[in-house]
mmCIF file of C-alpha atoms and ligand atoms in Angstrom:
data_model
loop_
_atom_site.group_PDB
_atom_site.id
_atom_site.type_symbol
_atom_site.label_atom_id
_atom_site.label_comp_id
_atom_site.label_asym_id
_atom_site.label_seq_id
_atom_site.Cartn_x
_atom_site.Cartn_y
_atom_site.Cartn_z
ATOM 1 C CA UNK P 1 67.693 -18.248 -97.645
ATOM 2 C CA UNK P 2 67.197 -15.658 -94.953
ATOM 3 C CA UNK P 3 67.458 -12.744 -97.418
ATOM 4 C CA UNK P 4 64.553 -10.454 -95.469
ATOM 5 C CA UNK P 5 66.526 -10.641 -92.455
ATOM 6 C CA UNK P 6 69.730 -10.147 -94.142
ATOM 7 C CA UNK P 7 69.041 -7.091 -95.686
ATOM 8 C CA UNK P 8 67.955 -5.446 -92.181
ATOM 9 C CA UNK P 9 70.913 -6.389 -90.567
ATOM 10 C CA UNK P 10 72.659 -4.615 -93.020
ATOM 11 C CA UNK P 11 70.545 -1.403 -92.242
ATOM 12 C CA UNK P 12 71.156 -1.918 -89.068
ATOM 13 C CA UNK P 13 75.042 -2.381 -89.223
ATOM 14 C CA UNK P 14 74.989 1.328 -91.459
ATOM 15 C CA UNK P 15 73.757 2.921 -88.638
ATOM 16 C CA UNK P 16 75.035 1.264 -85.833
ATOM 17 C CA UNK P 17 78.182 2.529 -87.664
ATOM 18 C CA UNK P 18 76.877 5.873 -88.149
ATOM 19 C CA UNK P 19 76.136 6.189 -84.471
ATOM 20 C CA UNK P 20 79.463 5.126 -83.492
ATOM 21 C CA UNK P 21 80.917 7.179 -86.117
ATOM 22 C CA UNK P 22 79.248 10.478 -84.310
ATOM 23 C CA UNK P 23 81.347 9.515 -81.285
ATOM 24 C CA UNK P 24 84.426 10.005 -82.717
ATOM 25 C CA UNK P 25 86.392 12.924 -81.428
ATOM 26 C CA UNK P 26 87.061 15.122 -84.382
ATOM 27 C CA UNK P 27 90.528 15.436 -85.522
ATOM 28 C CA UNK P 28 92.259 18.345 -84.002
ATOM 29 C CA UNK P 29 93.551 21.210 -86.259
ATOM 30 C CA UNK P 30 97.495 20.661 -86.939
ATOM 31 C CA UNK P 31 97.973 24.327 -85.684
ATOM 32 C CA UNK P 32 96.678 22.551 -82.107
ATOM 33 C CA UNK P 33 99.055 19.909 -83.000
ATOM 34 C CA UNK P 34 102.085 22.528 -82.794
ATOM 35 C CA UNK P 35 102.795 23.116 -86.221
ATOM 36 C CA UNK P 36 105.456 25.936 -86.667
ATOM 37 C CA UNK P 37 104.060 29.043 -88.111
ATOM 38 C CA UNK P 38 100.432 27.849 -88.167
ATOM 39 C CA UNK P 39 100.361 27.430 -91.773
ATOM 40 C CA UNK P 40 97.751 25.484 -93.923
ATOM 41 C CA UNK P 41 98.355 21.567 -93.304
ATOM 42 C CA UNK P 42 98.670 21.179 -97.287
ATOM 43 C CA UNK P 43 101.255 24.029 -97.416
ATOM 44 C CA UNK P 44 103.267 23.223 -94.008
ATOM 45 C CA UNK P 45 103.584 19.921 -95.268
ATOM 46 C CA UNK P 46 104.750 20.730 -98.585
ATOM 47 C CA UNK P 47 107.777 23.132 -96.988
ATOM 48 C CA UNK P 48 108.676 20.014 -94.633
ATOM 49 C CA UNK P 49 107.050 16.471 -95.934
ATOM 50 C CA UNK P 50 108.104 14.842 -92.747
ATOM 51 C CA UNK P 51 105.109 16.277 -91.266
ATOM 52 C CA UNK P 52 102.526 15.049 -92.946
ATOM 53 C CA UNK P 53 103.966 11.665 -91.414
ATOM 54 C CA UNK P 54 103.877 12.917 -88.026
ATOM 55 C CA UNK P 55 100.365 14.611 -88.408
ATOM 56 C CA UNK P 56 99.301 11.065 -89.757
ATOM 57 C CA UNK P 57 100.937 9.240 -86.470
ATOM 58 C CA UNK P 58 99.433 11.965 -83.905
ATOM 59 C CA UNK P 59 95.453 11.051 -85.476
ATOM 60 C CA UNK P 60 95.743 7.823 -85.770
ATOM 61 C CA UNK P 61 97.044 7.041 -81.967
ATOM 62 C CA UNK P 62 93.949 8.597 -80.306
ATOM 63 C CA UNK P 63 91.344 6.740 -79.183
ATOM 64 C CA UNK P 64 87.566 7.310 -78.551
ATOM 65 C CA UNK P 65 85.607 5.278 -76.469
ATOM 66 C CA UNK P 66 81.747 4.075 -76.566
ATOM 67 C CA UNK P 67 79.363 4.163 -74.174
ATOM 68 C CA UNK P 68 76.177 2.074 -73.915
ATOM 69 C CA UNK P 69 74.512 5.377 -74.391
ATOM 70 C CA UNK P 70 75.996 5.649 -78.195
ATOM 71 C CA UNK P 71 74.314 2.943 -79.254
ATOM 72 C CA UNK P 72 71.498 2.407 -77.182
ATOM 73 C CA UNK P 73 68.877 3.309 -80.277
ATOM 74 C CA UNK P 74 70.439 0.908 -83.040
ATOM 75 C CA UNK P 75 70.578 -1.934 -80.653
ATOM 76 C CA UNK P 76 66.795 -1.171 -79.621
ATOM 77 C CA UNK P 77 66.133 -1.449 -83.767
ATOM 78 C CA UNK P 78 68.001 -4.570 -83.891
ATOM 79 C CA UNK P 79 66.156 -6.124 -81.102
ATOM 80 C CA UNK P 80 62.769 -5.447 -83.392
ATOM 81 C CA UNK P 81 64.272 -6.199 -86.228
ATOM 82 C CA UNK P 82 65.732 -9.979 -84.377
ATOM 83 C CA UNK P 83 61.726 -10.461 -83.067
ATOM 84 C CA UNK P 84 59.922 -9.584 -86.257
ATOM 85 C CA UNK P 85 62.247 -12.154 -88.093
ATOM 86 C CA UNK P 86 61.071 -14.841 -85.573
ATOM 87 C CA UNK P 87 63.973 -14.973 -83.296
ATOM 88 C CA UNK P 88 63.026 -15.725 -79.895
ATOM 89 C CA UNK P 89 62.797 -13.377 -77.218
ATOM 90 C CA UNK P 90 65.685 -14.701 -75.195
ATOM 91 C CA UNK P 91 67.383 -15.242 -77.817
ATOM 92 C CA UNK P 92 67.157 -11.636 -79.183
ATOM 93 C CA UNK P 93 67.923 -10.837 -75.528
ATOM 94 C CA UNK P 94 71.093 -12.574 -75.833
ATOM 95 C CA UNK P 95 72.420 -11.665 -79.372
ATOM 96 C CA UNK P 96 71.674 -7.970 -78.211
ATOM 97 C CA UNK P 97 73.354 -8.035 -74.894
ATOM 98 C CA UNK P 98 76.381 -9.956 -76.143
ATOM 99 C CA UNK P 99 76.839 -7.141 -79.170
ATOM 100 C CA UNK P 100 76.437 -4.354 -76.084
ATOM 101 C CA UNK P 101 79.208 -5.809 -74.754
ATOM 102 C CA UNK P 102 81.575 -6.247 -77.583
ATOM 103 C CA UNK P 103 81.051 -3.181 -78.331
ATOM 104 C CA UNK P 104 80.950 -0.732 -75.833
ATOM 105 C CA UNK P 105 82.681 0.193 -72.824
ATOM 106 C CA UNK P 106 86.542 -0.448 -74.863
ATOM 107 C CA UNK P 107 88.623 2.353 -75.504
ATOM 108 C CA UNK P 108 89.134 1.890 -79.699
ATOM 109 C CA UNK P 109 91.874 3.174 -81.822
ATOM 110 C CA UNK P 110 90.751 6.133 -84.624
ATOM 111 C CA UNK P 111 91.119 4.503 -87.666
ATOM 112 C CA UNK P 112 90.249 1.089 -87.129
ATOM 113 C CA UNK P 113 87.612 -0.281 -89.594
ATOM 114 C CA UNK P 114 84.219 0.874 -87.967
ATOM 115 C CA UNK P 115 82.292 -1.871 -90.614
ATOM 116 C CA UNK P 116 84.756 -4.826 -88.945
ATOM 117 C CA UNK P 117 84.179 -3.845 -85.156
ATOM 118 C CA UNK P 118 80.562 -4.177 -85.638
ATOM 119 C CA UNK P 119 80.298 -7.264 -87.741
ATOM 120 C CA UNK P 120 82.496 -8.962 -85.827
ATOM 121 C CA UNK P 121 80.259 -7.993 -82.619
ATOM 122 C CA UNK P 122 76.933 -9.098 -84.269
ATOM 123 C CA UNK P 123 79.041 -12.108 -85.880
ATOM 124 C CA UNK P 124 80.446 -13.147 -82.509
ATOM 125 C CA UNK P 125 76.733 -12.376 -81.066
ATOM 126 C CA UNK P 126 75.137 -14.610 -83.384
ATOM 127 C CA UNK P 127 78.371 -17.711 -83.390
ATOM 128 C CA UNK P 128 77.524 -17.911 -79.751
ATOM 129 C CA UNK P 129 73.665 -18.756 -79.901
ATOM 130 C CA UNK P 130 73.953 -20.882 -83.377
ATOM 131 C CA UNK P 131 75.542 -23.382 -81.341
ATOM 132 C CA UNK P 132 77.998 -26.255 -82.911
ATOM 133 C CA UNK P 133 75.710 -28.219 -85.589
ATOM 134 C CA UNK P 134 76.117 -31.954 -85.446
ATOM 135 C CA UNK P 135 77.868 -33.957 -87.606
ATOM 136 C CA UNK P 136 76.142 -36.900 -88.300
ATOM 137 C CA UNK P 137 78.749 -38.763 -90.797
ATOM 138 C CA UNK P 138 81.902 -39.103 -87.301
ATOM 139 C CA UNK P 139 79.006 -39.505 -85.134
ATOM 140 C CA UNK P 140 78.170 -42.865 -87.411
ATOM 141 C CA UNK P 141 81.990 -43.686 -87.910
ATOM 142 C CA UNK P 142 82.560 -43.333 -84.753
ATOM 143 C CA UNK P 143 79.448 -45.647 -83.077
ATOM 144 C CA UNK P 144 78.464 -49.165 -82.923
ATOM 145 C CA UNK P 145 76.490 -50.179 -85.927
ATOM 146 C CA UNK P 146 73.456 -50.354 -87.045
ATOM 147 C CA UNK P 147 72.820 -46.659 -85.947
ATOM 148 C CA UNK P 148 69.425 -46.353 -85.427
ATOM 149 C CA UNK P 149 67.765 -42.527 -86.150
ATOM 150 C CA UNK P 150 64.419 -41.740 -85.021
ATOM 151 C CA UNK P 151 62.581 -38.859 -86.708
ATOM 152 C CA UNK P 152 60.053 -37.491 -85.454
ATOM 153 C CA UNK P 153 57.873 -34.377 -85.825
ATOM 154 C CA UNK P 154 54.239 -32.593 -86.988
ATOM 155 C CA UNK P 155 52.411 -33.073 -90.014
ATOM 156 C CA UNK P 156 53.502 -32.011 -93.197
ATOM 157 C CA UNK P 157 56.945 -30.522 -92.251
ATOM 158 C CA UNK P 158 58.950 -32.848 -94.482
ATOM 159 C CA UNK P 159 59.920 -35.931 -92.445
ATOM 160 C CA UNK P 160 59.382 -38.047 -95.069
ATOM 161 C CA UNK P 161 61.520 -36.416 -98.133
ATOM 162 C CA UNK P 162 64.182 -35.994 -95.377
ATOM 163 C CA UNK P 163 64.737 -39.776 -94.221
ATOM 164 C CA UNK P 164 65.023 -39.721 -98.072
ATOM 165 C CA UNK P 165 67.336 -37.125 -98.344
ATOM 166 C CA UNK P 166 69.670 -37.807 -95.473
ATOM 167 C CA UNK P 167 69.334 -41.494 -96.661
ATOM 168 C CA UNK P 168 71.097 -40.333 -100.349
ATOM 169 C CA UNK P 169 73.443 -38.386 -98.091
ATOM 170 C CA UNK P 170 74.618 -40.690 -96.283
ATOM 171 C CA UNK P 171 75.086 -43.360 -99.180
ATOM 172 C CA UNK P 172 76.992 -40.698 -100.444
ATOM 173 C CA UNK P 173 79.537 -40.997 -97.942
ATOM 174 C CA UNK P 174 79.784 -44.207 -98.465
ATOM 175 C CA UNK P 175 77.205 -46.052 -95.221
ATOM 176 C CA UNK P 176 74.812 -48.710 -96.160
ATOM 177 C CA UNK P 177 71.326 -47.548 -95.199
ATOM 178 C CA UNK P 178 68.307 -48.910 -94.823
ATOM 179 C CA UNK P 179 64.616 -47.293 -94.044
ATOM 180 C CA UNK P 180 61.963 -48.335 -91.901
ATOM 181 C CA UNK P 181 58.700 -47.253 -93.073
ATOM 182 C CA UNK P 182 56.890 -46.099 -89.913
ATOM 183 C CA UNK P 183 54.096 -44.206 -90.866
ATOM 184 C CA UNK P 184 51.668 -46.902 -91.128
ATOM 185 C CA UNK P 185 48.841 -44.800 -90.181
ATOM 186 C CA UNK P 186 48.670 -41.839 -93.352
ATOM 187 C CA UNK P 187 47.074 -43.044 -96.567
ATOM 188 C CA UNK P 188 50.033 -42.931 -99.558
ATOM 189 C CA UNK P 189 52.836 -42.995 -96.732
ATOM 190 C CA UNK P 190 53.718 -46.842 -97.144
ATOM 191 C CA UNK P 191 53.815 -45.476 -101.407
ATOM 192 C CA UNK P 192 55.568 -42.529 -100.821
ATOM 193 C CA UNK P 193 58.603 -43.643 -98.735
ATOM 194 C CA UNK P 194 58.430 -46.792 -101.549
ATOM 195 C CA UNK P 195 59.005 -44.394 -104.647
ATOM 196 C CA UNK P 196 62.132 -42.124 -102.572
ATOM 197 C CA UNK P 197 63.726 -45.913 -102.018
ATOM 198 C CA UNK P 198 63.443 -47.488 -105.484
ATOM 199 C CA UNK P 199 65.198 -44.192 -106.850
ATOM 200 C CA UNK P 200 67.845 -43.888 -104.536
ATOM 201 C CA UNK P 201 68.212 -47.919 -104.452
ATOM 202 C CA UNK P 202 67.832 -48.279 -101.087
ATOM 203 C CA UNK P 203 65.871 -51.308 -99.082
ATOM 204 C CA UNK P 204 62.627 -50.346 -97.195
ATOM 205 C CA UNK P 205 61.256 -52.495 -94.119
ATOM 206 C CA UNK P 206 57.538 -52.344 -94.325
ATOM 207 C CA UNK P 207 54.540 -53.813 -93.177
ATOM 208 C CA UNK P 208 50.938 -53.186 -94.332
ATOM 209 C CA UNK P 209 48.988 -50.234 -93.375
ATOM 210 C CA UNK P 210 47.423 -49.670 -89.854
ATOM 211 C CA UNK P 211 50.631 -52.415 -88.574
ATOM 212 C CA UNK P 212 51.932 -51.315 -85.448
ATOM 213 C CA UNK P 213 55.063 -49.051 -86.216
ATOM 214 C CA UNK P 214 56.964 -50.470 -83.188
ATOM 215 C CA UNK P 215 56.873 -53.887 -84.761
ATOM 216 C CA UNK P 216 58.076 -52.505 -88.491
ATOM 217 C CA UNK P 217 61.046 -50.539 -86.931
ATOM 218 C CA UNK P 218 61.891 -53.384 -84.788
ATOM 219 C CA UNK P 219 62.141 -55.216 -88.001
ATOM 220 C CA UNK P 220 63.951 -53.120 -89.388
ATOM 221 C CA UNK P 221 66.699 -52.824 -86.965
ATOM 222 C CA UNK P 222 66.856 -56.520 -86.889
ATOM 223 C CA UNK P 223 67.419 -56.524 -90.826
ATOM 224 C CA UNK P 224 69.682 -54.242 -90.150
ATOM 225 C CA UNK P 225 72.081 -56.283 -87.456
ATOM 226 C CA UNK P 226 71.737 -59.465 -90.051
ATOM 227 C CA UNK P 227 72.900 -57.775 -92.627
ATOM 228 C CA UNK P 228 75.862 -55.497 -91.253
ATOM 229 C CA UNK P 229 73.971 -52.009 -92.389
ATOM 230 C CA UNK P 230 75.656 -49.018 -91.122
ATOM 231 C CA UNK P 231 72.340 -47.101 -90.550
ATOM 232 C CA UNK P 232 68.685 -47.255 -90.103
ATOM 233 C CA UNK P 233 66.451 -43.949 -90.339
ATOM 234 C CA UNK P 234 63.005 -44.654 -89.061
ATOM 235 C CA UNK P 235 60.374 -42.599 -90.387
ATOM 236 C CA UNK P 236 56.886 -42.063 -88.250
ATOM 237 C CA UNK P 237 53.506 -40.774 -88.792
ATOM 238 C CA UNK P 238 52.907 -37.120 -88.330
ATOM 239 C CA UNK P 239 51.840 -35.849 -84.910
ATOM 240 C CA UNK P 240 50.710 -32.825 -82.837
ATOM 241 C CA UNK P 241 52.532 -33.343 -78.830
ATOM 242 C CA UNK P 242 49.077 -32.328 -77.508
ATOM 243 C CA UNK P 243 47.944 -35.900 -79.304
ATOM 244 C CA UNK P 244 48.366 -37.994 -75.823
ATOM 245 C CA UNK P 245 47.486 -41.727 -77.825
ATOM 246 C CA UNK P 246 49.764 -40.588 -80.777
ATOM 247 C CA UNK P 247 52.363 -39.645 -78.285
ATOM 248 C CA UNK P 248 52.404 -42.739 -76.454
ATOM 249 C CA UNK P 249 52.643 -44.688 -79.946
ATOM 250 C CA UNK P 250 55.880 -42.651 -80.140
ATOM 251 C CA UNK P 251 56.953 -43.457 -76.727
ATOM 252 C CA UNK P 252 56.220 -47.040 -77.170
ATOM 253 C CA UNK P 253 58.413 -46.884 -80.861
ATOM 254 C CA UNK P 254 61.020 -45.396 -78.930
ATOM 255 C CA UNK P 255 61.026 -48.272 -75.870
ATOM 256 C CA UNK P 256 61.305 -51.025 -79.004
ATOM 257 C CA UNK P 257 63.402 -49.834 -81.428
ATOM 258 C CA UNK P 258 65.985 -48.358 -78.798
ATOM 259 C CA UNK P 259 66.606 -45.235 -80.898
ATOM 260 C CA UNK P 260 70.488 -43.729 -81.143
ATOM 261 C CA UNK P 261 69.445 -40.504 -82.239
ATOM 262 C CA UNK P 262 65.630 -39.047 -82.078
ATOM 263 C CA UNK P 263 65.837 -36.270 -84.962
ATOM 264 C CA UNK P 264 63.657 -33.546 -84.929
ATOM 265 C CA UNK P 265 62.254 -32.865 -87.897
ATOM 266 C CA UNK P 266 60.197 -29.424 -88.620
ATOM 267 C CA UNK P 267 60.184 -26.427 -91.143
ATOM 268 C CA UNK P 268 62.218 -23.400 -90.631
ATOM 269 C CA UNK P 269 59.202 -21.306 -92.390
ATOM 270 C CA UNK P 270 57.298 -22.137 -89.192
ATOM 271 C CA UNK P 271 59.667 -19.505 -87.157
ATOM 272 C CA UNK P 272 58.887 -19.422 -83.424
ATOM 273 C CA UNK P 273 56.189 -22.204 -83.587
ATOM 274 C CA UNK P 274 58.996 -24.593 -84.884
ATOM 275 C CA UNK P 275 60.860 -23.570 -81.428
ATOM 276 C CA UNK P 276 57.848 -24.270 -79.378
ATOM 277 C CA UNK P 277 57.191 -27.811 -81.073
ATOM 278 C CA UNK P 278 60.149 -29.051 -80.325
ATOM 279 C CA UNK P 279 60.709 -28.184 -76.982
ATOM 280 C CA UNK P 280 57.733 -29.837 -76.491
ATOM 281 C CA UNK P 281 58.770 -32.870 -78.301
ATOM 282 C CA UNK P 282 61.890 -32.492 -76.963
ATOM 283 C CA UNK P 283 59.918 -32.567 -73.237
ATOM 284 C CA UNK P 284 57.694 -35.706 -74.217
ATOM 285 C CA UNK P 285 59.459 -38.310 -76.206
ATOM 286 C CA UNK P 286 63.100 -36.859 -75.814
ATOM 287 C CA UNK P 287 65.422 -35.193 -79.354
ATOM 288 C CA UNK P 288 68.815 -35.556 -79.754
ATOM 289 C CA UNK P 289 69.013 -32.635 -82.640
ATOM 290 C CA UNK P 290 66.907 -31.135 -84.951
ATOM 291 C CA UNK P 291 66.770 -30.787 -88.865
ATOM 292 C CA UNK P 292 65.093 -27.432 -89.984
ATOM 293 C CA UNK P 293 63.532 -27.949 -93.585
ATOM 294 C CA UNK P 294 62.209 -25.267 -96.037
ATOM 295 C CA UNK P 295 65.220 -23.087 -95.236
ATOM 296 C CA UNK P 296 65.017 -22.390 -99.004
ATOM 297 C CA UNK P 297 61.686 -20.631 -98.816
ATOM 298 C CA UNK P 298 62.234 -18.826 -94.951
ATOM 299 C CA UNK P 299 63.507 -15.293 -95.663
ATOM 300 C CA UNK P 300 62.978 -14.602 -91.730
ATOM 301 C CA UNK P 301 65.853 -17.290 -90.544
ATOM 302 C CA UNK P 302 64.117 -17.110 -86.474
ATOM 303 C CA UNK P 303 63.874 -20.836 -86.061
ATOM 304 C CA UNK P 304 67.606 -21.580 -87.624
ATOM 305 C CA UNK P 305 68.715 -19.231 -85.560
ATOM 306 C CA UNK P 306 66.837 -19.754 -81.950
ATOM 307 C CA UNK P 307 66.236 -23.188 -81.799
ATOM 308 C CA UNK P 308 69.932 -24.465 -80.691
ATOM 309 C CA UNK P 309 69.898 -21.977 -78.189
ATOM 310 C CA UNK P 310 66.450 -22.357 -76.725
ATOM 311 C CA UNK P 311 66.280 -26.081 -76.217
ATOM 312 C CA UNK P 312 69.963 -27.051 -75.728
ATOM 313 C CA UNK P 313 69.755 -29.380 -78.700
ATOM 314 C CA UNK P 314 72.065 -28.785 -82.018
ATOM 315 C CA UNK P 315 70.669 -28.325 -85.682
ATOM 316 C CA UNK P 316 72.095 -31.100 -87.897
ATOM 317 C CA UNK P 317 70.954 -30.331 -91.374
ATOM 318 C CA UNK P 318 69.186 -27.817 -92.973
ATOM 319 C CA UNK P 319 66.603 -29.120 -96.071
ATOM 320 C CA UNK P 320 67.246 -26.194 -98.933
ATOM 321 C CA UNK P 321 64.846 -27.771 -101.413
ATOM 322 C CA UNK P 322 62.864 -30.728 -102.748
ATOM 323 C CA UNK P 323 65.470 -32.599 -104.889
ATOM 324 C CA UNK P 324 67.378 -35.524 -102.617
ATOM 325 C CA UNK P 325 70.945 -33.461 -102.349
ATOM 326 C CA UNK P 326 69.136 -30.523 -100.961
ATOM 327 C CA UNK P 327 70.136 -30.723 -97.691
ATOM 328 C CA UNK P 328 73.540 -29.384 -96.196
ATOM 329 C CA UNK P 329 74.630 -30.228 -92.681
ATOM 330 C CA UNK P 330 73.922 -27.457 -90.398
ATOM 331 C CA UNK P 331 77.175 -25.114 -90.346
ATOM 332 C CA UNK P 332 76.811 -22.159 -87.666
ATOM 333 C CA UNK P 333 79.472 -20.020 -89.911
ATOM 334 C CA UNK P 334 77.876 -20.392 -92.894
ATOM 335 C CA UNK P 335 74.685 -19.395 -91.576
ATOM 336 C CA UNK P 336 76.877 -16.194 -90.253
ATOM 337 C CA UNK P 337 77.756 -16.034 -93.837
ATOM 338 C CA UNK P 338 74.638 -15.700 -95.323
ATOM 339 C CA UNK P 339 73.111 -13.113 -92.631
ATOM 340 C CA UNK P 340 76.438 -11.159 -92.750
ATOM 341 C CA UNK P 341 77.872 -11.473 -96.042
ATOM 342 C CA UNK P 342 81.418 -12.134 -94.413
ATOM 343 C CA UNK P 343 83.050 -15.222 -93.617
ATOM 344 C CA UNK P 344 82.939 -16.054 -89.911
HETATM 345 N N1 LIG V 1 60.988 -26.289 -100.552
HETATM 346 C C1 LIG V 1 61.163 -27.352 -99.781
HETATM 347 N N2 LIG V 1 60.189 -28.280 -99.683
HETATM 348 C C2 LIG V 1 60.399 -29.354 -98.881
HETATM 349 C C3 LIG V 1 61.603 -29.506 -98.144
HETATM 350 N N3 LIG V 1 61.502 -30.661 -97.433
HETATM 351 C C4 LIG V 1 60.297 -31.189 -97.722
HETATM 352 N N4 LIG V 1 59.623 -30.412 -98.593
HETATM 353 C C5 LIG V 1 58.264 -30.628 -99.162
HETATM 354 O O1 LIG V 1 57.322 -30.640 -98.102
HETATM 355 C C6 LIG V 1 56.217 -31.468 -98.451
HETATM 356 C C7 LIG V 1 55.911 -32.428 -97.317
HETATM 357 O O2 LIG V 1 56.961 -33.335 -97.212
HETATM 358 P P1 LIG V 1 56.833 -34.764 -96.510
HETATM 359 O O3 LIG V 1 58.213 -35.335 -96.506
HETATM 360 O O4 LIG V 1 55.769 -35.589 -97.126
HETATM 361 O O5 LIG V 1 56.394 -34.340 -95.038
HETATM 362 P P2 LIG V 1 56.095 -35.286 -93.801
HETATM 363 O O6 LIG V 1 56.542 -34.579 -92.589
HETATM 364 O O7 LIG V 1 56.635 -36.629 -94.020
HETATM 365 O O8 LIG V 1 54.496 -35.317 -93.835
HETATM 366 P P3 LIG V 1 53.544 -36.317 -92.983
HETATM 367 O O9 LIG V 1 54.118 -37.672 -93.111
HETATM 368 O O10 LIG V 1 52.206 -36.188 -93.659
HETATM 369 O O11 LIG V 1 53.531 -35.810 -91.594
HETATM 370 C C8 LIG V 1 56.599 -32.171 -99.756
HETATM 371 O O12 LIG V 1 55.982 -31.520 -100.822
HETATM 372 C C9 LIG V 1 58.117 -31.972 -99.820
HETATM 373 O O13 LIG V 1 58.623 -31.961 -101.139
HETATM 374 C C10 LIG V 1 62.614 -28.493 -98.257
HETATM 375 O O14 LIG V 1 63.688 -28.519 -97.627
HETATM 376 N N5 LIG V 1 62.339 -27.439 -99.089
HETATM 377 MG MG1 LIG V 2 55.725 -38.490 -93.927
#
């Protein structure tokens, strides 16, 4: 998972480190320091060892200071590096300006670890844009039941395998689930969502194909009322936004079935269009939060990493994989992790 963009960041923090490196004053000479005699360092401090000591306390209480200057260059690189991984321009705008800050224009102390001060600036750059995640599991504890999930999204992105997946999830934590089966429209859909239920034992509301999906989700949340389920995730067909009759379908689903949560669903691979798509969505028939699948095959991270920040909404999971526990709810730190290496 994001392993192009993690290895230019590195590059990046080596010579944003170098840069600030070059900045440092160089030590001064210990016969500038006053030592008596002006003998070699090695041999003054072998004729009186208390010196070395008080050479060691005289470098290490100066301070340098960076200007914006210093590392105007490596920040420029980093801004490429940000767009040509698919992170949006103001959100490349934003990690940049916030790591200009951090770091510059602070009087620092010689000897502090150069590597920390600037992965803590990119990591505190890059904390403030992933935004907070959302945890689904006290979000269902803590509502009336049935909760009722709407996902929505484009074709192909993985909709489908996700109401699976986040179905197994959330049996795993111990909610009763059951699926409405939506797409009524695709040929294989009704099949498809059939197959993911009978292996994960889970019940499927479904009518025949071409039904209105209003009326099967409406179903669905009534089966789920009589019968004291915790959750209902309600797949749908597939759609572009610029589809106005598909879009209505979605905004007459969305009247019925009285939706909780409207989950975005689309593929982190898809990098800045992802971001576009659901703003648009986002515009038309309204998301709560988004689930970025594929994560396991993006090496570019853009859409993980702009999407909170560009359309106000949080990321709840990320989809890692095809199996059903390949999925992991959306952790801003642990996305830190992987990009930086260190623990945020
Ligand atoms: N590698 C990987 N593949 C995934 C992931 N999520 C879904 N897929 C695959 O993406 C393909 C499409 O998944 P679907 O769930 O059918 O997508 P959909 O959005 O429901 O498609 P439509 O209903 O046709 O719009 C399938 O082959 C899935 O196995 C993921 O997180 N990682
Ligand atoms: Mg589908």
């Amino acid at each position: 998972m994001f392993e192009g963009l993690r290895s230019r960041l590195q590059k990046i923090t080596g010579s944003l480190e170098d840069r600030i490196e070059q900045t440092i004053p160089a030590e001064p000479s210990v016969e500038k320091t006053g030592v008596p005699g002006g003998a070699a360092p090695a041999e003054a401090a072998e004729k009186d060892p208390s010196l070395l000591s008080r050479v060691k306390v005289l470098i290490t209480d100066r301070e340098f200071f960076i200007s914006e200057k210093d590392v105007e260059e490596p920040l420029f690189e980093l801004q490429m590096v940000l767009l040509e991984n698919d992170v949006a321009l103001p959100v490349a705008d934003e990690i940049i300006r916030r790591v200009r800050e951090d770091l510059t224009g602070k009087r620092r102390k010689i000897g502090e670890p150069l590597h920390e001060i600037v992965t803590a600036a990119l990591r505190n750059a890059l904390m403030s844009v992933l935004g907070d995640g959302f945890d689904l599991v006290s979000y269902i504890r803590n509502h009336e039941r049935p909760v009722r999930i709407l996902f929505t999204g484009v074709n192909g992105t993985g909709k489908t395998t996700t109401v699976a997946k986040v179905a197994a999830y959330l049996k795993k934590q111990g909610f009763s689930v059951v699926i409405g089966a939506g797409d009524t429209f695709r040929a294989g859909a009704l099949e498809q969502i059939d197959v993911h239920a009978d292996r994960l034992g889970i019940k499927v509301i479904q009518h025949q194909q071409g039904a209105d999906p209003s009326a099967v989700l409406f179903d669905a949340v009534s089966y789920a009322k009589a019968h004291r389920i915790d959750a209902v995730l309600a797949d749908t067909a597939g759609r572009f936004h610029n589809r106005a009759n598909l879009m209505n379908q979605l905004e007459k689903i969305r009247r019925v079935m009285n939706p909780d949560l409207i989950v975005y669903v689309d593929e982190a691979v898809a990098g800045n269009d992802a971001v576009i798509r659901a703003h648009e969505f986002d515009r038309t028939v309204g998301a709560d939060a988004v689930i970025l699948t594929k994560a396991d095959m993006d090496s570019r991270g853009g859409a993980a990493i702009s999407i909170a920040h560009t359309i106000g909404k949080p990321v709840m999971f990320l989809g890692t994989g095809q199996g059903y526990d390949d999925i992991v709810p959306f952790s801003p730190a642990r996305v830190v992790e992987e990009l930086l290496g260190v623990s945020a």
